[in-house]
């Protein structure tokens, strides 16, 4: 038997290194710890904690915000302004879409103003006043 053609060099097979999310997996972290590799763990600020003294994004404790009694809300379009817009638009025989195109806004904006859901924007009101030919007041 001739063994001269046989390759006797050592062959090493290795798995591909994990990337991205696989490195953050709990099992991957535990495996790295078992192998003695350096594992750097960071905890996000207040992650998963809902403590009474926990800070909120505004920097105030959540309990303090809960005890706040002042009512915070955005000013909405008044019923008087809604009626002014509808009457002026119908007097000009314009649809909501035509008015929106004339003031370079989306038709949804006009619809929100006429339904009273919009937060009054002085720039939009002045555009509507100019196109409709009336003075619109908040």
PDB file of C-alpha atoms in Angstrom, residues 11-87:
ATOM      1  CA  UNK A  11      -6.822  20.875   9.456  1.00  0.00           C
ATOM      2  CA  UNK A  12      -8.553  23.277  11.852  1.00  0.00           C
ATOM      3  CA  UNK A  13     -12.256  24.004  11.424  1.00  0.00           C
ATOM      4  CA  UNK A  14     -13.715  27.074  13.177  1.00  0.00           C
ATOM      5  CA  UNK A  15     -17.168  28.515  13.456  1.00  0.00           C
ATOM      6  CA  UNK A  16     -17.837  31.982  12.079  1.00  0.00           C
ATOM      7  CA  UNK A  17     -17.684  34.712  14.747  1.00  0.00           C
ATOM      8  CA  UNK A  18     -21.118  36.040  15.793  1.00  0.00           C
ATOM      9  CA  UNK A  19     -21.957  39.572  14.667  1.00  0.00           C
ATOM     10  CA  UNK A  20     -24.396  42.306  15.643  1.00  0.00           C
ATOM     11  CA  UNK A  21     -27.393  41.168  17.650  1.00  0.00           C
ATOM     12  CA  UNK A  22     -25.969  37.671  18.151  1.00  0.00           C
ATOM     13  CA  UNK A  23     -23.235  39.195  20.331  1.00  0.00           C
ATOM     14  CA  UNK A  24     -25.852  40.765  22.598  1.00  0.00           C
ATOM     15  CA  UNK A  25     -27.845  37.568  23.047  1.00  0.00           C
ATOM     16  CA  UNK A  26     -27.899  36.348  26.677  1.00  0.00           C
ATOM     17  CA  UNK A  27     -26.657  32.901  25.658  1.00  0.00           C
ATOM     18  CA  UNK A  28     -23.741  34.440  23.721  1.00  0.00           C
ATOM     19  CA  UNK A  29     -22.800  36.613  26.699  1.00  0.00           C
ATOM     20  CA  UNK A  30     -22.870  33.615  29.056  1.00  0.00           C
ATOM     21  CA  UNK A  31     -20.790  31.557  26.613  1.00  0.00           C
ATOM     22  CA  UNK A  32     -18.213  34.357  26.422  1.00  0.00           C
ATOM     23  CA  UNK A  33     -18.065  34.496  30.221  1.00  0.00           C
ATOM     24  CA  UNK A  34     -17.478  30.731  30.400  1.00  0.00           C
ATOM     25  CA  UNK A  35     -14.598  31.045  27.929  1.00  0.00           C
ATOM     26  CA  UNK A  36     -13.059  33.820  30.015  1.00  0.00           C
ATOM     27  CA  UNK A  37     -13.518  36.510  27.355  1.00  0.00           C
ATOM     28  CA  UNK A  38     -13.895  40.124  28.440  1.00  0.00           C
ATOM     29  CA  UNK A  39     -17.570  40.991  28.617  1.00  0.00           C
ATOM     30  CA  UNK A  40     -18.605  44.643  28.892  1.00  0.00           C
ATOM     31  CA  UNK A  41     -22.146  45.164  30.139  1.00  0.00           C
ATOM     32  CA  UNK A  42     -23.920  48.495  30.297  1.00  0.00           C
ATOM     33  CA  UNK A  43     -27.279  49.236  31.816  1.00  0.00           C
ATOM     34  CA  UNK A  44     -29.373  51.913  30.180  1.00  0.00           C
ATOM     35  CA  UNK A  45     -30.411  54.828  32.351  1.00  0.00           C
ATOM     36  CA  UNK A  46     -33.352  53.715  34.504  1.00  0.00           C
ATOM     37  CA  UNK A  47     -33.955  50.734  32.210  1.00  0.00           C
ATOM     38  CA  UNK A  48     -37.016  48.751  33.231  1.00  0.00           C
ATOM     39  CA  UNK A  49     -37.429  50.541  36.522  1.00  0.00           C
ATOM     40  CA  UNK A  50     -40.596  52.227  37.568  1.00  0.00           C
ATOM     41  CA  UNK A  51     -39.608  53.452  40.990  1.00  0.00           C
ATOM     42  CA  UNK A  52     -41.487  56.273  42.717  1.00  0.00           C
ATOM     43  CA  UNK A  53     -38.364  58.439  42.712  1.00  0.00           C
ATOM     44  CA  UNK A  54     -37.471  57.602  39.116  1.00  0.00           C
ATOM     45  CA  UNK A  55     -36.547  60.559  36.944  1.00  0.00           C
ATOM     46  CA  UNK A  56     -38.527  61.304  33.804  1.00  0.00           C
ATOM     47  CA  UNK A  57     -37.332  62.791  30.529  1.00  0.00           C
ATOM     48  CA  UNK A  58     -38.068  66.281  31.834  1.00  0.00           C
ATOM     49  CA  UNK A  59     -35.756  65.640  34.789  1.00  0.00           C
ATOM     50  CA  UNK A  60     -38.543  65.764  37.366  1.00  0.00           C
ATOM     51  CA  UNK A  61     -39.449  62.767  39.491  1.00  0.00           C
ATOM     52  CA  UNK A  62     -42.433  60.836  38.128  1.00  0.00           C
ATOM     53  CA  UNK A  63     -44.235  61.146  41.477  1.00  0.00           C
ATOM     54  CA  UNK A  64     -43.973  64.937  41.300  1.00  0.00           C
ATOM     55  CA  UNK A  65     -45.482  64.938  37.820  1.00  0.00           C
ATOM     56  CA  UNK A  66     -48.302  62.667  39.008  1.00  0.00           C
ATOM     57  CA  UNK A  67     -49.125  65.108  41.811  1.00  0.00           C
ATOM     58  CA  UNK A  68     -49.278  68.032  39.371  1.00  0.00           C
ATOM     59  CA  UNK A  69     -52.798  69.464  39.357  1.00  0.00           C
ATOM     60  CA  UNK A  70     -52.453  72.036  36.593  1.00  0.00           C
ATOM     61  CA  UNK A  71     -54.242  71.080  33.382  1.00  0.00           C
ATOM     62  CA  UNK A  72     -51.858  71.198  30.426  1.00  0.00           C
ATOM     63  CA  UNK A  73     -53.452  71.217  26.992  1.00  0.00           C
ATOM     64  CA  UNK A  74     -53.020  72.869  23.615  1.00  0.00           C
ATOM     65  CA  UNK A  75     -55.305  75.667  22.558  1.00  0.00           C
ATOM     66  CA  UNK A  76     -57.723  74.493  19.887  1.00  0.00           C
ATOM     67  CA  UNK A  77     -59.634  76.386  17.210  1.00  0.00           C
ATOM     68  CA  UNK A  78     -62.627  78.134  18.779  1.00  0.00           C
ATOM     69  CA  UNK A  79     -66.148  77.450  17.541  1.00  0.00           C
ATOM     70  CA  UNK A  80     -66.402  81.083  16.441  1.00  0.00           C
ATOM     71  CA  UNK A  81     -63.276  80.736  14.263  1.00  0.00           C
ATOM     72  CA  UNK A  82     -64.550  77.446  12.808  1.00  0.00           C
ATOM     73  CA  UNK A  83     -67.757  79.153  11.706  1.00  0.00           C
ATOM     74  CA  UNK A  84     -65.865  82.131  10.260  1.00  0.00           C
ATOM     75  CA  UNK A  85     -63.707  79.834   8.107  1.00  0.00           C
ATOM     76  CA  UNK A  86     -66.657  77.765   6.854  1.00  0.00           C
ATOM     77  CA  UNK A  87     -68.779  80.844   6.066  1.00  0.00           C
TER      78      UNK A  87
END
